C-alpha cells in the first residue's frame, strides 16, 4: 500500500529544490530567494515583511491592483456555487455573460469570443482558427503563418514558431513548418528617446512585401504581431507602420492577428491597442488583464465573418475541433465579470490616457542616468534600455532588478531593458516613488 512516509522523503519546510521555476535563473534564485507572501492594491509584501511597490502589475496582468474585494468575493462565491462545468457540448451562464460583456468593449466587429487559459493558448488558438478559416473557405493553400523578429507570443509550439525571440526558440528543434518573420522595428540609431510613437520606420512594414513576394501571398494565412512588442523590450510601432501592415493584409486576403496579451484591458489608456492605434485586426488575442491575473484565462476575439464561415454543414456537427477542458471555467468567468465591473466602475480602461503624460515625463526623466541608451513610454508602459556590460549581456539590467527589489520596487527586465507596467490604479506619487528609486539605482551604476 502506498505510504507517503515510507515511499517518499519527508518534505522539509522551505525546501526550494523540487520546484523548477519558469523563465528564472533557478540557481541564482535558490541562493537568494525573493518570496512574495501577500499583496494589496499597489503593493506586495515579502516574507521578511517588506512592502514592495508593484511596478509591473505582477507580470503585466494585475491591471486593477491586488486582491480587489469585488473580484475576491466573486471568486469565492463562484467556487462554492459551481466549481466546474464541462465546456464541450455543455455550458454555464457566466461563460455566455462574460463573452457578451467582452464583445461590448471589444473593437468594432470583434464580436465572437473563444476562451482559453493563457496567452500562449490564445495565440495557438488564433493561429489554428486562422488556418481552419481558410480551409473551410476552400483556401487551404494558405498554410503559412508570419510573425515578426523580437515578437513574443508565449511558449506553445505555435507561439514560439511565429515568435522572434532567439532564446525562446533555439532549444526546441524545428518548430512549426511554414512560418516566417518580418523584421523588427527597433531602431535606436534614428529613434532613441522618442516621445510617443517613433517618427522613423514606417518603411519597416515594407519587409512584409518581401515575405509576400518570397512565398506568394496566396500561401499566407495570417500575420501576427504585438501592436507594442512587450517582452522583447517595449518596442513601439513607428508612425504609419501598423496601418501599412493592415492594408497589405487586406489587399492580399491575409488575416491580421493582434496579440494584445499585454496591451489589452487598458494598458495603453484605451481598452485595446486596436482602439489606441485605430486599427482593427481580424483576430485579437488576449489573456492576463482579462481576470486581473487572479485566475488563469485567455480570450480570442474574432470577427463575425470568421465565426460565420465555420457555421455551415449539418447542425449537429462540431464546427471547430479545438478547445480546452478549462475553456470558460466558471471561476475564471466570475473573476472576469468582476474584473470588468472594477475596470468600468473606476474608469481603468482609459485611466492610462489621463496618466500617460505624467508617466512619459517620469520615464524620459531617466534618460540622463548612466548607461541609459533609450527611454520609451506609451500609455502606462515604460522602458529604460541600458547599454550592456561588454561580454555580459543582461547582467546590468538584472543587477538593477535585484537592487530595485531591495529598495522596495518591483521592476522587470528583458535583456538589458527595464520594463515597467504598473497596475492602472497607480497614483502620481507612486509613479514618482517608482521612478525616483529607479533613478537612484541607475545613478549608483547598477
Ligand atoms: C504578447 C504576449 N503574448 C503571449 C503571451 C503568453 O501568455 P502566457 O504567459 O499567459 O501564456 C505573453 C506573455 O507575457 C505576451 O506578452
Tab-separated table of C-alpha atoms and ligand atoms in Angstrom:
chain	number	residue	atom	x	y	z
A	1	UNK	CA	0.000	0.000	0.000
A	2	UNK	CA	1.232	3.487	-0.799
A	3	UNK	CA	2.514	5.228	2.279
A	4	UNK	CA	3.960	8.672	1.791
A	5	UNK	CA	6.010	8.340	4.952
A	6	UNK	CA	7.864	5.255	3.739
A	7	UNK	CA	7.997	5.770	-0.012
A	8	UNK	CA	8.880	9.449	-0.103
A	9	UNK	CA	11.359	11.625	1.628
A	10	UNK	CA	9.733	13.840	4.202
A	11	UNK	CA	9.192	17.303	2.728
A	12	UNK	CA	11.388	19.770	4.538
A	13	UNK	CA	9.812	23.159	5.076
A	14	UNK	CA	11.263	25.837	2.847
A	15	UNK	CA	12.912	23.316	0.564
A	16	UNK	CA	13.353	25.079	-2.752
A	17	UNK	CA	14.763	22.170	-4.721
A	18	UNK	CA	11.703	20.485	-6.247
A	19	UNK	CA	10.170	23.481	-7.996
A	20	UNK	CA	11.717	24.073	-11.438
A	21	UNK	CA	10.888	27.722	-11.831
A	22	UNK	CA	9.794	29.117	-15.208
A	23	UNK	CA	11.862	31.754	-17.021
A	24	UNK	CA	14.070	32.002	-13.928
A	25	UNK	CA	17.751	31.683	-13.146
A	26	UNK	CA	16.933	28.814	-10.769
A	27	UNK	CA	20.352	28.518	-9.126
A	28	UNK	CA	20.629	32.243	-8.507
A	29	UNK	CA	17.087	32.417	-7.133
A	30	UNK	CA	17.566	29.476	-4.811
A	31	UNK	CA	20.619	31.070	-3.250
A	32	UNK	CA	18.841	34.409	-2.983
A	33	UNK	CA	15.086	33.731	-2.870
A	34	UNK	CA	12.667	36.579	-3.373
A	35	UNK	CA	9.397	35.480	-1.834
A	36	UNK	CA	6.109	37.349	-2.021
A	37	UNK	CA	3.575	36.278	0.578
A	38	UNK	CA	0.682	38.695	0.204
A	39	UNK	CA	-0.480	41.684	-1.787
A	40	UNK	CA	-2.837	44.638	-1.529
A	41	UNK	CA	-3.597	47.248	-4.183
A	42	UNK	CA	-0.235	48.617	-5.401
A	43	UNK	CA	1.986	46.584	-3.071
A	44	UNK	CA	3.402	43.161	-2.469
A	45	UNK	CA	4.526	42.065	0.983
A	46	UNK	CA	7.669	39.939	1.146
A	47	UNK	CA	8.343	37.050	3.505
A	48	UNK	CA	10.552	39.356	5.570
A	49	UNK	CA	7.682	41.795	5.942
A	50	UNK	CA	8.768	44.499	3.469
A	51	UNK	CA	6.365	46.405	1.227
A	52	UNK	CA	7.318	46.330	-2.443
A	53	UNK	CA	5.679	48.745	-4.877
A	54	UNK	CA	4.470	46.759	-7.875
A	55	UNK	CA	5.929	48.407	-10.950
A	56	UNK	CA	4.954	45.534	-13.241
A	57	UNK	CA	1.343	44.639	-12.374
A	58	UNK	CA	2.666	41.209	-11.437
A	59	UNK	CA	3.503	40.023	-14.944
A	60	UNK	CA	1.606	42.715	-16.856
A	61	UNK	CA	-1.690	41.323	-15.617
A	62	UNK	CA	-2.895	42.851	-12.340
A	63	UNK	CA	-4.307	45.934	-14.017
A	64	UNK	CA	-6.765	46.842	-11.222
A	65	UNK	CA	-4.277	46.305	-8.391
A	66	UNK	CA	-4.084	43.404	-5.990
A	67	UNK	CA	-6.705	41.482	-4.000
A	68	UNK	CA	-9.572	43.729	-5.024
A	69	UNK	CA	-12.505	42.783	-2.756
A	70	UNK	CA	-15.088	42.622	-5.536
A	71	UNK	CA	-13.013	40.119	-7.521
A	72	UNK	CA	-12.057	38.102	-4.442
A	73	UNK	CA	-15.700	37.810	-3.378
A	74	UNK	CA	-16.852	36.840	-6.873
A	75	UNK	CA	-14.278	34.045	-6.999
A	76	UNK	CA	-15.114	32.810	-3.505
A	77	UNK	CA	-18.808	32.788	-4.273
A	78	UNK	CA	-18.385	31.034	-7.604
A	79	UNK	CA	-16.237	28.212	-6.244
A	80	UNK	CA	-18.895	27.467	-3.670
A	81	UNK	CA	-21.761	27.631	-6.181
A	82	UNK	CA	-20.480	25.987	-9.384
A	83	UNK	CA	-16.872	24.857	-9.154
A	84	UNK	CA	-16.598	23.369	-12.622
A	85	UNK	CA	-18.755	22.750	-15.654
A	86	UNK	CA	-17.726	20.941	-18.828
A	87	UNK	CA	-17.250	23.279	-21.732
A	88	UNK	CA	-17.742	20.734	-24.546
A	89	UNK	CA	-21.388	20.324	-25.584
A	90	UNK	CA	-22.383	21.957	-22.256
A	91	UNK	CA	-22.478	25.494	-20.953
A	92	UNK	CA	-22.992	27.634	-17.904
A	93	UNK	CA	-24.444	31.146	-17.830
A	94	UNK	CA	-21.349	33.079	-16.817
A	95	UNK	CA	-19.326	31.991	-19.852
A	96	UNK	CA	-22.005	33.451	-22.139
A	97	UNK	CA	-22.349	36.552	-19.994
A	98	UNK	CA	-18.622	37.190	-19.990
A	99	UNK	CA	-18.299	36.662	-23.746
A	100	UNK	CA	-21.176	39.095	-24.337
A	101	UNK	CA	-19.706	41.680	-21.962
A	102	UNK	CA	-16.300	41.364	-23.591
A	103	UNK	CA	-17.821	41.835	-27.031
A	104	UNK	CA	-19.306	45.157	-25.863
A	105	UNK	CA	-15.862	46.568	-25.044
A	106	UNK	CA	-14.024	44.929	-27.957
A	107	UNK	CA	-13.091	46.906	-31.056
A	108	UNK	CA	-15.904	47.150	-33.592
A	109	UNK	CA	-16.800	43.845	-35.214
A	110	UNK	CA	-14.756	41.534	-32.966
A	111	UNK	CA	-17.902	40.008	-31.526
A	112	UNK	CA	-17.060	36.327	-31.141
A	113	UNK	CA	-15.024	35.136	-28.195
A	114	UNK	CA	-13.200	31.822	-27.727
A	115	UNK	CA	-11.965	31.149	-24.180
A	116	UNK	CA	-8.567	29.703	-23.283
A	117	UNK	CA	-6.466	29.616	-20.124
A	118	UNK	CA	-3.421	31.673	-21.023
A	119	UNK	CA	-1.821	33.919	-23.567
A	120	UNK	CA	0.062	31.013	-25.094
A	121	UNK	CA	-3.141	29.056	-25.581
A	122	UNK	CA	-4.825	32.136	-27.009
A	123	UNK	CA	-2.025	32.510	-29.549
A	124	UNK	CA	-2.199	28.877	-30.618
A	125	UNK	CA	-5.989	29.139	-30.793
A	126	UNK	CA	-5.780	32.215	-33.009
A	127	UNK	CA	-3.261	30.574	-35.346
A	128	UNK	CA	-5.394	27.438	-35.600
A	129	UNK	CA	-8.562	29.446	-36.240
A	130	UNK	CA	-6.738	31.349	-38.993
A	131	UNK	CA	-5.615	28.153	-40.709
A	132	UNK	CA	-9.007	26.481	-40.334
A	133	UNK	CA	-10.833	29.591	-41.534
A	134	UNK	CA	-9.031	29.499	-44.852
A	135	UNK	CA	-9.564	25.766	-45.056
A	136	UNK	CA	-13.354	25.978	-44.565
A	137	UNK	CA	-13.430	28.635	-47.280
A	138	UNK	CA	-11.581	26.293	-49.604
A	139	UNK	CA	-8.401	28.298	-49.444
A	140	UNK	CA	-6.470	25.558	-47.696
A	141	UNK	CA	-3.347	26.505	-49.640
A	142	UNK	CA	-2.977	29.354	-47.164
A	143	UNK	CA	-0.900	27.463	-44.615
A	144	UNK	CA	1.865	29.917	-43.791
A	145	UNK	CA	1.936	31.903	-40.567
A	146	UNK	CA	4.069	35.005	-40.440
A	147	UNK	CA	5.384	36.626	-37.268
A	148	UNK	CA	7.987	39.264	-36.544
A	149	UNK	CA	11.509	39.254	-35.183
A	150	UNK	CA	11.531	40.105	-31.482
A	151	UNK	CA	7.868	39.159	-31.201
A	152	UNK	CA	6.737	37.259	-28.115
A	153	UNK	CA	3.700	35.076	-28.476
A	154	UNK	CA	4.008	32.781	-25.499
A	155	UNK	CA	5.657	29.411	-25.279
A	156	UNK	CA	3.493	26.918	-27.162
A	157	UNK	CA	4.985	25.489	-30.329
A	158	UNK	CA	2.807	27.771	-32.449
A	159	UNK	CA	3.750	30.807	-30.404
A	160	UNK	CA	7.493	30.183	-30.474
A	161	UNK	CA	7.348	29.374	-34.183
A	162	UNK	CA	5.892	32.766	-35.081
A	163	UNK	CA	7.717	34.397	-32.180
A	164	UNK	CA	11.020	36.069	-32.778
A	165	UNK	CA	12.993	35.830	-29.543
A	166	UNK	CA	16.029	33.669	-30.206
A	167	UNK	CA	16.458	32.198	-26.707
A	168	UNK	CA	12.843	31.075	-26.673
A	169	UNK	CA	13.294	29.159	-29.946
A	170	UNK	CA	16.778	27.815	-30.254
A	171	UNK	CA	16.475	24.801	-27.913
A	172	UNK	CA	13.300	23.427	-29.392
A	173	UNK	CA	14.052	21.826	-32.705
A	174	UNK	CA	12.405	22.598	-35.975
A	175	UNK	CA	9.239	24.206	-34.578
A	176	UNK	CA	6.224	24.586	-36.893
A	177	UNK	CA	6.951	24.423	-40.580
A	178	UNK	CA	5.540	27.099	-42.867
A	179	UNK	CA	6.404	30.067	-40.682
A	180	UNK	CA	8.480	33.121	-41.490
A	181	UNK	CA	9.208	36.504	-39.957
A	182	UNK	CA	9.274	40.123	-40.954
A	183	UNK	CA	11.971	42.340	-39.499
A	184	UNK	CA	11.567	44.030	-36.141
A	185	UNK	CA	11.042	47.753	-35.759
A	186	UNK	CA	13.671	48.666	-33.190
A	187	UNK	CA	15.911	51.443	-34.489
A	188	UNK	CA	17.717	53.233	-31.695
A	189	UNK	CA	20.055	54.958	-34.133
A	190	UNK	CA	17.173	57.031	-35.520
A	191	UNK	CA	14.533	56.872	-32.829
A	192	UNK	CA	16.274	56.966	-29.433
A	193	UNK	CA	14.335	58.843	-26.728
A	194	UNK	CA	11.289	59.311	-28.966
A	195	UNK	CA	8.306	60.760	-27.215
A	196	UNK	CA	5.379	58.510	-28.200
A	197	UNK	CA	5.471	56.584	-31.464
A	198	UNK	CA	8.813	56.815	-33.277
A	199	UNK	CA	8.926	59.068	-36.330
A	200	UNK	CA	11.147	56.770	-38.368
A	201	UNK	CA	10.400	53.271	-39.561
A	202	UNK	CA	7.087	53.184	-41.382
A	203	UNK	CA	9.066	51.545	-44.169
A	204	UNK	CA	9.843	48.532	-41.964
A	205	UNK	CA	6.367	47.364	-42.954
A	206	UNK	CA	7.704	47.021	-46.499
A	207	UNK	CA	9.572	43.986	-45.268
A	208	UNK	CA	6.217	42.219	-45.266
A	209	UNK	CA	6.157	42.789	-49.030
A	210	UNK	CA	9.470	40.948	-49.284
A	211	UNK	CA	7.962	37.974	-47.417
A	212	UNK	CA	4.850	38.135	-49.585
A	213	UNK	CA	6.936	38.084	-52.734
A	214	UNK	CA	9.111	35.255	-51.443
A	215	UNK	CA	6.259	32.907	-50.577
A	216	UNK	CA	3.435	34.072	-52.855
A	217	UNK	CA	0.737	35.898	-50.875
A	218	UNK	CA	-1.851	33.233	-51.686
A	219	UNK	CA	0.005	30.775	-49.418
A	220	UNK	CA	-0.140	33.018	-46.363
A	221	UNK	CA	-2.890	32.547	-43.785
A	222	UNK	CA	-2.084	35.191	-41.209
A	223	UNK	CA	0.340	37.773	-39.907
A	224	UNK	CA	0.616	38.006	-36.126
A	225	UNK	CA	2.186	40.973	-34.350
A	226	UNK	CA	2.060	42.594	-30.955
A	227	UNK	CA	0.876	46.171	-31.574
A	228	UNK	CA	3.512	47.169	-28.997
A	229	UNK	CA	6.124	44.445	-28.537
A	230	UNK	CA	6.296	43.935	-24.790
A	231	UNK	CA	8.527	41.104	-23.685
A	232	UNK	CA	11.219	41.924	-26.225
A	233	UNK	CA	11.731	45.286	-24.598
A	234	UNK	CA	8.734	47.542	-25.203
A	235	UNK	CA	9.088	48.410	-28.874
A	236	UNK	CA	6.564	50.951	-30.106
A	237	UNK	CA	5.353	50.757	-33.695
A	238	UNK	CA	6.700	53.626	-35.817
A	239	UNK	CA	4.086	56.074	-37.074
A	240	UNK	CA	2.184	54.645	-40.045
A	241	UNK	CA	3.685	51.180	-39.649
A	242	UNK	CA	0.638	49.280	-38.390
A	243	UNK	CA	-1.632	50.920	-40.985
A	244	UNK	CA	0.670	49.643	-43.689
A	245	UNK	CA	0.656	46.096	-42.318
A	246	UNK	CA	-3.128	46.202	-42.137
A	247	UNK	CA	-3.543	47.359	-45.708
A	248	UNK	CA	-1.081	44.750	-47.013
A	249	UNK	CA	-3.057	42.051	-45.179
A	250	UNK	CA	-6.361	43.306	-46.557
A	251	UNK	CA	-5.027	43.587	-50.075
A	252	UNK	CA	-3.780	40.017	-50.027
A	253	UNK	CA	-6.596	38.214	-48.180
A	254	UNK	CA	-4.350	37.592	-45.159
A	255	UNK	CA	-5.747	37.706	-41.630
A	256	UNK	CA	-4.139	40.223	-39.307
A	257	UNK	CA	-3.828	38.973	-35.732
A	258	UNK	CA	-3.005	41.403	-32.949
A	259	UNK	CA	-1.512	39.775	-29.886
A	260	UNK	CA	-2.917	42.028	-27.168
A	261	UNK	CA	-1.991	39.845	-24.215
A	262	UNK	CA	-0.094	42.805	-22.753
A	263	UNK	CA	-1.755	45.751	-24.455
A	264	UNK	CA	-5.332	44.604	-23.787
A	265	UNK	CA	-7.528	45.866	-20.963
A	266	UNK	CA	-6.416	49.441	-20.622
A	267	UNK	CA	-2.638	49.210	-20.682
A	268	UNK	CA	-2.280	51.930	-23.342
A	269	UNK	CA	-5.083	54.119	-21.995
A	270	UNK	CA	-7.727	52.652	-24.306
A	271	UNK	CA	-9.475	49.302	-23.878
A	272	UNK	CA	-7.230	47.701	-26.506
A	273	UNK	CA	-4.263	48.739	-28.621
A	274	UNK	CA	-6.563	48.320	-31.609
A	275	UNK	CA	-8.570	51.262	-30.224
A	276	UNK	CA	-5.466	53.221	-29.359
A	277	UNK	CA	-3.959	52.913	-32.836
A	278	UNK	CA	-7.315	52.970	-34.642
A	279	UNK	CA	-6.679	49.694	-36.450
A	280	UNK	CA	-8.970	46.715	-36.051
A	281	UNK	CA	-7.372	43.331	-36.676
A	282	UNK	CA	-9.304	40.271	-37.838
A	283	UNK	CA	-8.401	38.331	-34.717
A	284	UNK	CA	-7.333	39.668	-31.334
A	285	UNK	CA	-5.506	37.580	-28.750
A	286	UNK	CA	-5.899	38.414	-25.052
A	287	UNK	CA	-5.244	36.985	-21.576
A	288	UNK	CA	-3.640	38.446	-18.409
A	289	UNK	CA	-5.774	41.501	-17.552
A	290	UNK	CA	-8.975	39.700	-18.514
A	291	UNK	CA	-9.242	38.409	-14.917
A	292	UNK	CA	-6.809	40.878	-13.368
A	293	UNK	CA	-4.405	37.927	-13.180
A	294	UNK	CA	-6.475	36.307	-10.441
A	295	UNK	CA	-7.466	33.138	-12.296
A	296	UNK	CA	-5.712	31.972	-15.473
A	297	UNK	CA	-7.775	32.860	-18.522
A	298	UNK	CA	-7.397	33.994	-22.110
A	299	UNK	CA	-9.810	35.006	-24.838
A	300	UNK	CA	-9.531	35.154	-28.604
A	301	UNK	CA	-11.802	37.678	-30.296
A	302	UNK	CA	-12.725	37.094	-33.924
A	303	UNK	CA	-14.715	38.970	-36.485
A	304	UNK	CA	-18.252	37.793	-37.170
A	305	UNK	CA	-17.328	36.786	-40.703
A	306	UNK	CA	-14.707	34.369	-39.403
A	307	UNK	CA	-17.123	32.733	-36.970
A	308	UNK	CA	-19.831	32.640	-39.630
A	309	UNK	CA	-17.546	30.855	-42.080
A	310	UNK	CA	-17.476	27.882	-39.711
A	311	UNK	CA	-21.247	27.777	-39.160
A	312	UNK	CA	-22.166	25.537	-42.025
A	313	UNK	CA	-22.815	21.842	-42.628
A	314	UNK	CA	-25.128	19.685	-40.508
A	315	UNK	CA	-26.107	21.440	-37.303
A	316	UNK	CA	-25.301	18.501	-35.031
A	317	UNK	CA	-21.670	18.546	-36.116
A	318	UNK	CA	-18.875	20.229	-34.168
A	319	UNK	CA	-17.680	23.186	-36.224
A	320	UNK	CA	-14.201	23.670	-34.744
A	321	UNK	CA	-12.245	20.768	-33.317
A	322	UNK	CA	-10.471	22.810	-30.696
A	323	UNK	CA	-10.948	23.705	-27.038
A	324	UNK	CA	-9.649	23.156	-23.530
A	325	UNK	CA	-11.023	21.332	-20.501
A	326	UNK	CA	-10.951	24.677	-18.738
A	327	UNK	CA	-12.223	26.902	-21.574
A	328	UNK	CA	-14.667	29.306	-19.947
A	329	UNK	CA	-14.044	27.876	-16.468
A	330	UNK	CA	-16.800	29.148	-14.150
A	331	UNK	CA	-14.381	30.579	-11.597
A	332	UNK	CA	-12.362	32.341	-14.280
A	333	UNK	CA	-15.583	33.723	-15.771
A	334	UNK	CA	-16.697	35.011	-12.360
A	335	UNK	CA	-13.295	36.642	-11.931
A	336	UNK	CA	-13.553	38.109	-15.435
A	337	UNK	CA	-17.000	39.577	-14.855
A	338	UNK	CA	-15.982	41.134	-11.537
A	339	UNK	CA	-12.802	42.451	-13.148
A	340	UNK	CA	-14.800	44.128	-15.910
A	341	UNK	CA	-17.030	45.679	-13.235
A	342	UNK	CA	-13.999	47.115	-11.451
A	343	UNK	CA	-12.478	48.364	-14.697
A	344	UNK	CA	-15.723	50.071	-15.624
A	345	UNK	CA	-16.650	51.472	-12.209
A	346	UNK	CA	-13.190	53.007	-11.820
A	347	UNK	CA	-12.674	54.024	-15.433
A	348	UNK	CA	-9.492	51.953	-15.580
A	349	UNK	CA	-9.689	51.135	-19.273
A	350	UNK	CA	-8.980	54.791	-20.026
A	351	UNK	CA	-7.101	55.850	-16.889
A	352	UNK	CA	-3.786	55.224	-18.622
A	353	UNK	CA	-4.627	58.057	-21.018
A	354	UNK	CA	-5.000	60.507	-18.126
A	355	UNK	CA	-1.677	59.446	-16.647
A	356	UNK	CA	0.212	58.949	-19.913
A	357	UNK	CA	1.909	62.350	-19.994
A	358	UNK	CA	2.904	62.263	-16.355
A	359	UNK	CA	4.185	58.732	-16.848
A	360	UNK	CA	6.119	59.607	-20.014
A	361	UNK	CA	7.735	62.608	-18.273
A	362	UNK	CA	8.792	60.345	-15.414
A	363	UNK	CA	10.228	57.635	-17.673
A	364	UNK	CA	12.008	60.058	-20.008
A	365	UNK	CA	13.346	61.826	-16.906
A	366	UNK	CA	15.714	58.861	-16.517
A	367	UNK	CA	17.397	59.487	-19.871
A	368	UNK	CA	20.481	61.114	-18.373
A	369	UNK	CA	21.243	58.296	-15.939
A	370	UNK	CA	24.471	56.417	-16.639
A	371	UNK	CA	24.352	53.716	-19.335
A	372	UNK	CA	20.817	54.626	-20.464
A	373	UNK	CA	20.707	54.395	-24.260
A	374	UNK	CA	16.954	54.822	-24.775
A	375	UNK	CA	13.746	55.527	-22.897
A	376	UNK	CA	10.326	54.679	-24.291
A	377	UNK	CA	6.808	55.130	-22.996
A	378	UNK	CA	3.247	54.624	-24.163
A	379	UNK	CA	0.096	54.537	-22.043
A	380	UNK	CA	1.260	53.009	-18.773
A	381	UNK	CA	4.166	51.073	-20.233
A	382	UNK	CA	7.700	52.342	-19.933
A	383	UNK	CA	11.123	51.069	-20.876
A	384	UNK	CA	14.646	52.106	-19.998
A	385	UNK	CA	17.197	50.450	-22.233
A	386	UNK	CA	20.693	50.100	-20.799
A	387	UNK	CA	23.972	49.647	-22.565
A	388	UNK	CA	25.011	46.033	-21.952
A	389	UNK	CA	28.183	45.355	-19.960
A	390	UNK	CA	30.676	44.224	-22.634
A	391	UNK	CA	30.689	40.435	-22.764
A	392	UNK	CA	27.990	40.144	-20.091
A	393	UNK	CA	24.641	40.878	-21.730
A	394	UNK	CA	21.599	41.123	-19.413
A	395	UNK	CA	23.752	41.489	-16.294
A	396	UNK	CA	23.447	45.252	-15.923
A	397	UNK	CA	19.645	45.194	-16.030
A	398	UNK	CA	19.434	42.134	-13.809
A	399	UNK	CA	21.617	43.865	-11.192
A	400	UNK	CA	19.230	46.817	-11.310
A	401	UNK	CA	16.317	44.424	-10.801
A	402	UNK	CA	17.967	42.930	-7.699
A	403	UNK	CA	18.794	46.359	-6.304
A	404	UNK	CA	15.262	47.554	-7.013
A	405	UNK	CA	13.749	44.671	-5.103
A	406	UNK	CA	15.953	45.519	-2.129
A	407	UNK	CA	14.869	49.148	-2.444
A	408	UNK	CA	11.185	48.181	-2.371
A	409	UNK	CA	10.142	48.367	-6.025
A	410	UNK	CA	9.344	45.529	-8.392
A	411	UNK	CA	10.620	46.091	-11.923
A	412	UNK	CA	11.077	43.657	-14.782
A	413	UNK	CA	13.952	43.174	-17.131
A	414	UNK	CA	14.221	41.703	-20.571
A	415	UNK	CA	17.701	41.600	-21.987
A	416	UNK	CA	19.215	44.886	-20.842
A	417	UNK	CA	15.921	46.723	-20.930
A	418	UNK	CA	13.961	47.571	-17.797
A	419	UNK	CA	10.241	47.324	-18.497
A	420	UNK	CA	7.646	48.977	-16.300
A	421	UNK	CA	3.886	48.402	-16.443
A	422	UNK	CA	2.283	49.221	-13.086
A	423	UNK	CA	-1.308	48.499	-12.162
A	424	UNK	CA	-3.564	51.117	-13.742
A	425	UNK	CA	-4.570	52.322	-10.256
A	426	UNK	CA	-1.110	53.777	-9.606
A	427	UNK	CA	-1.085	57.317	-8.166
A	428	UNK	CA	1.193	60.101	-9.346
A	429	UNK	CA	3.106	59.974	-6.072
A	430	UNK	CA	3.641	56.253	-6.574
A	431	UNK	CA	4.914	56.951	-10.106
A	432	UNK	CA	7.363	59.392	-8.505
A	433	UNK	CA	8.437	56.808	-5.952
A	434	UNK	CA	8.964	54.144	-8.599
A	435	UNK	CA	10.977	56.332	-10.900
A	436	UNK	CA	12.910	58.146	-8.144
A	437	UNK	CA	14.054	54.873	-6.624
A	438	UNK	CA	14.987	53.527	-10.033
A	439	UNK	CA	16.929	56.704	-10.762
A	440	UNK	CA	18.934	56.306	-7.565
A	441	UNK	CA	19.761	52.714	-8.506
A	442	UNK	CA	20.784	53.638	-12.056
A	443	UNK	CA	22.882	56.600	-10.868
A	444	UNK	CA	24.625	54.282	-8.394
A	445	UNK	CA	25.822	52.499	-11.528
A	446	UNK	CA	23.854	49.284	-11.271
B	1	LIG	C1	2.258	39.378	-26.168
B	1	LIG	C2	2.176	38.101	-25.391
B	1	LIG	N1	1.624	37.021	-25.950
B	1	LIG	C3	1.504	35.867	-25.289
B	1	LIG	C4	1.976	35.749	-24.007
B	1	LIG	C5	1.874	34.438	-23.306
B	1	LIG	O1	0.993	34.485	-22.246
B	1	LIG	P1	1.032	33.343	-21.134
B	1	LIG	O2	2.287	33.515	-20.357
B	1	LIG	O3	-0.235	33.617	-20.338
B	1	LIG	O4	0.962	32.037	-21.839
B	1	LIG	C6	2.547	36.839	-23.377
B	1	LIG	C7	3.046	36.759	-22.002
B	1	LIG	O5	3.712	37.636	-21.496
B	1	LIG	C8	2.670	38.055	-24.094
B	1	LIG	O6	3.244	39.128	-23.556
